[in-house]
Amino acid sequence: MLFCCGCDEPAAGPPAIQTQNLHSRPSTLRVVDGTDGAVVEVRSDFGIGRAALQRTGPEWPAKVTVRLYLKALEGFSVSGGGETLDKESLAIDRNEADGQPCFDVRVPRSVLDAGPRIEVQWVDFYR
């Protein structure tokens, strides 16, 4: 007799989003599955950066959140399909994840629905 533990779980495949660092300074970008979408984790030692997010399938996940592991977030923008939204017009939550302070920015559906690629930019402290 064979038993299947966890057969209800979908097979792990490639992430629904590919990332690309667009800044001259290195940042670590990692896509993880969230409870109802994808979370793009950003770790930026320099604190200033820019990245492209490209969906790999025909649709974006139901929810896309950019999680920035920074001590502050003075500037943030997301753009796609000719639309650019800045920090003041976005839902941003200050949280703690993995024992570190972070900011969760939910990417609006209007930006996701505009096309297969979006760009995000962040600044921890204006210098």
Coordinates of C-alpha atoms in Angstrom, one line a residue:
M1 CA 0.0 0.0 0.0
L2 CA 1.3 3.5 -0.9
F3 CA 0.6 6.6 1.1
C4 CA 1.0 10.0 -0.2
C5 CA 1.8 12.7 2.3
G6 CA 1.2 16.2 1.1
C7 CA -0.3 15.1 -2.3
D8 CA -2.6 18.1 -2.1
E9 CA 0.3 20.5 -2.4
P10 CA 1.1 21.7 -6.0
A11 CA 4.5 20.7 -7.3
A12 CA 7.1 23.4 -6.8
G13 CA 7.9 25.0 -10.1
P14 CA 9.7 28.1 -11.2
P15 CA 8.7 31.3 -9.5
A16 CA 5.8 33.2 -11.0
I17 CA 8.1 36.3 -11.1
Q18 CA 11.6 36.8 -12.3
T19 CA 13.7 39.6 -10.9
Q20 CA 16.5 41.7 -12.2
N21 CA 18.6 44.2 -10.3
L22 CA 18.8 47.5 -12.3
H23 CA 21.0 49.5 -10.0
S24 CA 24.8 49.7 -10.1
R25 CA 25.0 48.6 -6.4
P26 CA 24.1 45.0 -5.6
S27 CA 20.8 44.0 -4.0
T28 CA 19.5 40.6 -3.2
L29 CA 16.1 39.9 -4.8
R30 CA 14.2 36.7 -3.9
V31 CA 10.6 35.6 -4.8
V32 CA 8.7 33.6 -2.2
D33 CA 5.2 32.2 -2.2
G34 CA 2.8 34.1 0.1
T35 CA -0.5 32.9 1.4
D36 CA -2.4 34.4 -1.5
G37 CA 0.3 35.6 -3.9
A38 CA 4.0 36.3 -4.2
V39 CA 6.4 38.2 -2.0
V40 CA 9.5 39.8 -3.6
E41 CA 12.0 40.2 -0.8
V42 CA 14.5 42.9 -1.3
R43 CA 17.7 43.2 0.7
S44 CA 19.7 46.3 -0.1
D45 CA 22.8 47.1 1.9
F46 CA 23.3 50.4 0.2
G47 CA 19.7 51.3 0.8
I48 CA 19.0 52.7 -2.7
G49 CA 18.0 50.5 -5.6
R50 CA 15.9 49.7 -8.6
A51 CA 14.7 46.4 -9.9
A52 CA 12.5 44.9 -12.7
L53 CA 9.9 42.3 -12.0
Q54 CA 8.7 40.1 -14.9
R55 CA 5.9 37.7 -14.7
T56 CA 6.7 34.3 -16.2
G57 CA 3.1 33.2 -16.9
P58 CA 0.1 34.7 -18.6
E59 CA -1.0 36.4 -15.4
W60 CA 0.5 38.0 -12.3
P61 CA -0.2 36.2 -9.0
A62 CA -3.4 37.3 -7.3
K63 CA -1.3 39.5 -5.0
V64 CA 2.2 40.9 -5.4
T65 CA 4.0 42.4 -2.4
V66 CA 7.5 43.9 -2.4
R67 CA 9.1 43.4 1.1
L68 CA 12.0 45.8 1.7
Y69 CA 14.4 45.0 4.5
L70 CA 15.3 48.5 5.3
K71 CA 15.4 50.7 8.5
A72 CA 13.5 53.5 6.8
L73 CA 11.7 54.1 3.5
E74 CA 11.8 57.7 2.4
G75 CA 11.2 57.0 -1.2
F76 CA 9.5 54.2 -3.2
S77 CA 7.8 54.0 -6.6
V78 CA 6.4 51.3 -8.8
S79 CA 5.8 51.7 -12.6
G80 CA 4.3 49.6 -15.3
G81 CA 2.4 50.2 -18.5
G82 CA 3.1 53.9 -18.5
E83 CA 1.8 54.4 -15.0
T84 CA 4.0 55.4 -12.1
L85 CA 2.9 55.5 -8.5
D86 CA 4.9 56.9 -5.7
K87 CA 5.1 56.1 -2.0
E88 CA 2.3 58.5 -1.0
S89 CA -0.3 56.7 -3.2
L90 CA 0.6 53.2 -2.1
A91 CA -0.4 51.0 0.8
I92 CA 2.8 50.5 2.8
D93 CA 3.0 48.6 6.1
R94 CA 5.9 48.6 8.5
N95 CA 6.4 45.1 9.8
E96 CA 9.0 42.7 11.2
A97 CA 9.9 39.6 9.3
D98 CA 12.7 37.1 10.1
G99 CA 13.4 39.3 13.2
Q100 CA 14.2 42.3 11.0
P101 CA 12.3 45.5 10.3
C102 CA 10.8 45.7 6.9
F103 CA 8.3 47.5 4.7
D104 CA 5.6 45.6 2.8
V105 CA 4.4 47.4 -0.3
R106 CA 1.4 45.9 -2.1
V107 CA 1.6 46.5 -5.9
P108 CA -1.7 47.8 -7.1
R109 CA -3.7 45.7 -9.5
S110 CA -3.8 48.5 -12.0
V111 CA 0.0 48.4 -12.4
L112 CA 0.1 44.6 -12.6
D113 CA -2.7 44.5 -15.2
A114 CA -0.9 47.0 -17.4
G115 CA 1.6 44.5 -18.6
P116 CA 4.1 41.7 -18.0
R117 CA 6.9 43.9 -16.5
I118 CA 7.1 46.4 -13.7
E119 CA 9.9 48.4 -12.1
V120 CA 10.3 49.3 -8.5
Q121 CA 12.7 51.9 -7.0
W122 CA 13.5 52.5 -3.3
V123 CA 15.5 54.8 -1.1
D124 CA 16.0 54.2 2.6
F125 CA 17.3 57.7 3.5
Y126 CA 17.8 60.6 1.2
R127 CA 21.4 61.6 1.4

